[in-house]
mmCIF file of C-alpha atoms in Angstrom:
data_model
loop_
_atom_site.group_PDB
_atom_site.id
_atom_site.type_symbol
_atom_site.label_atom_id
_atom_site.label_comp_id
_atom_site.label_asym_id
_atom_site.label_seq_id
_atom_site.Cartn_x
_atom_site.Cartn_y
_atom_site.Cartn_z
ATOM 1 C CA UNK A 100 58.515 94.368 122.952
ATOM 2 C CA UNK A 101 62.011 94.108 124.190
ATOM 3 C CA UNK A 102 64.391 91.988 123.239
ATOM 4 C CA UNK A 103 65.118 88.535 125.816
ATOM 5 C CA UNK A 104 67.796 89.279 127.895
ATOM 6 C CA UNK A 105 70.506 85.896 127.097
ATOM 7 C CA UNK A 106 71.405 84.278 129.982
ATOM 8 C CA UNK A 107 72.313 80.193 130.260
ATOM 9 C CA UNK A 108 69.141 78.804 129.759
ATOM 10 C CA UNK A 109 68.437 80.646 126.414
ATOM 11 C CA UNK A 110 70.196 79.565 123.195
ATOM 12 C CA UNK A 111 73.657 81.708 121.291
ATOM 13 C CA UNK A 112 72.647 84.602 119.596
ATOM 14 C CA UNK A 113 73.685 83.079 116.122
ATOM 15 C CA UNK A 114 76.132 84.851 114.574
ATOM 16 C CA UNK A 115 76.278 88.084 112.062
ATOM 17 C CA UNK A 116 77.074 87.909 108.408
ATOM 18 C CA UNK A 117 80.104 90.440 107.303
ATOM 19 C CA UNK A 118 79.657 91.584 103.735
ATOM 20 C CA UNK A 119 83.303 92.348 102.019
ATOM 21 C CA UNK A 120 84.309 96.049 103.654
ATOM 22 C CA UNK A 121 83.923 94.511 106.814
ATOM 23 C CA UNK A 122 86.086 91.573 106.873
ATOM 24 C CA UNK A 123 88.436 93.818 104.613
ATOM 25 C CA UNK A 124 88.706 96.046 107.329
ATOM 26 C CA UNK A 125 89.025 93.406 110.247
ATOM 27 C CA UNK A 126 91.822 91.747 108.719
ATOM 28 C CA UNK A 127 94.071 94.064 106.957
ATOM 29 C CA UNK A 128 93.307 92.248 103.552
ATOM 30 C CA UNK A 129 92.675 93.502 100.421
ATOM 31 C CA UNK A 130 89.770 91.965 98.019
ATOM 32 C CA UNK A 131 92.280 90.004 96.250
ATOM 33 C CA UNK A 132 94.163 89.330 99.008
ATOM 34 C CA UNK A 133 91.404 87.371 100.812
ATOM 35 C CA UNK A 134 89.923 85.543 97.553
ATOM 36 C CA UNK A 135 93.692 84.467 96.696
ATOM 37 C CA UNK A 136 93.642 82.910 100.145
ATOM 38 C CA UNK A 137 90.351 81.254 99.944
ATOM 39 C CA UNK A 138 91.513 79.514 96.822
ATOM 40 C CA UNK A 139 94.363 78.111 98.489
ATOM 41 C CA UNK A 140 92.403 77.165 101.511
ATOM 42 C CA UNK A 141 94.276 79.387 103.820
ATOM 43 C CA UNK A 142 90.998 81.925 104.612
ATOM 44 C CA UNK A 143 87.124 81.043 105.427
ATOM 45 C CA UNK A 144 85.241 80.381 102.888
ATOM 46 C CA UNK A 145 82.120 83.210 101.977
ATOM 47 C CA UNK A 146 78.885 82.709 100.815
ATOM 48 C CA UNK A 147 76.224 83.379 98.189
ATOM 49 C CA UNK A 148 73.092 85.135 99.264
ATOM 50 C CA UNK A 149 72.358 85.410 95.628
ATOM 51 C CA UNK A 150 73.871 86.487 92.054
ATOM 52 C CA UNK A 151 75.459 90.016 93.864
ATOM 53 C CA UNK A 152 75.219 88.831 97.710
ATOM 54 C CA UNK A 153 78.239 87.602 98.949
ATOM 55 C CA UNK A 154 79.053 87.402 103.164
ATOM 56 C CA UNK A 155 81.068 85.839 105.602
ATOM 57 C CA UNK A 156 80.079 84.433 108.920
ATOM 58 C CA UNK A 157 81.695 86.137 111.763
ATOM 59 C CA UNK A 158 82.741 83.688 114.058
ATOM 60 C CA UNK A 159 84.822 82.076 111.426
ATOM 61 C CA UNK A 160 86.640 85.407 110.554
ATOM 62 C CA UNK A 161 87.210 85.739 114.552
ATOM 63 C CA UNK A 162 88.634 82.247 114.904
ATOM 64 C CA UNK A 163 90.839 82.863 111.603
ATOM 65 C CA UNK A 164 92.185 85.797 113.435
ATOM 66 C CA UNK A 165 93.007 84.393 116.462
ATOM 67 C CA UNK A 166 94.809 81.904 114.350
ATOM 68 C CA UNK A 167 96.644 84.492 112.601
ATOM 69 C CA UNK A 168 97.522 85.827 115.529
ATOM 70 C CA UNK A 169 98.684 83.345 117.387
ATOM 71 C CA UNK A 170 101.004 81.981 115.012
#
């Protein structure tokens, strides 16, 4: 069965989860790059999907980048 088509009755497709290479290679960051700016508050936070599990969500590395850039 296909997948709904989204138009503007149907709810957002909720966003993806980046794991660490990912947002790594969207921003131009190393690893400890990005966790020195999360501890100062300057980079979204990640989560814990368990003990070795750690993502992002996507929208919030897009709007950090748009920040970024237009600063």
């Amino acid at each position: 069965m296909p997948f709904p088509r989204e138009d503007a009755s149907s709810p957002p497709v909720p966003g993806r989860l980046l794991r660490l290479p990912e947002v790594m290679a969207r921003v131009g960051l190393k690893r400890s790059a990005i966790y020195q700016r999360m501890s100062d508050g300057r980079f979204p936070r990640s989560r814990s999907l368990g003990p070795k599990c750690t993502v992002w969500v996507e929208a919030e590395i897009d709007a950090w980048i748009k920040r970024v850039a237009s600063a």
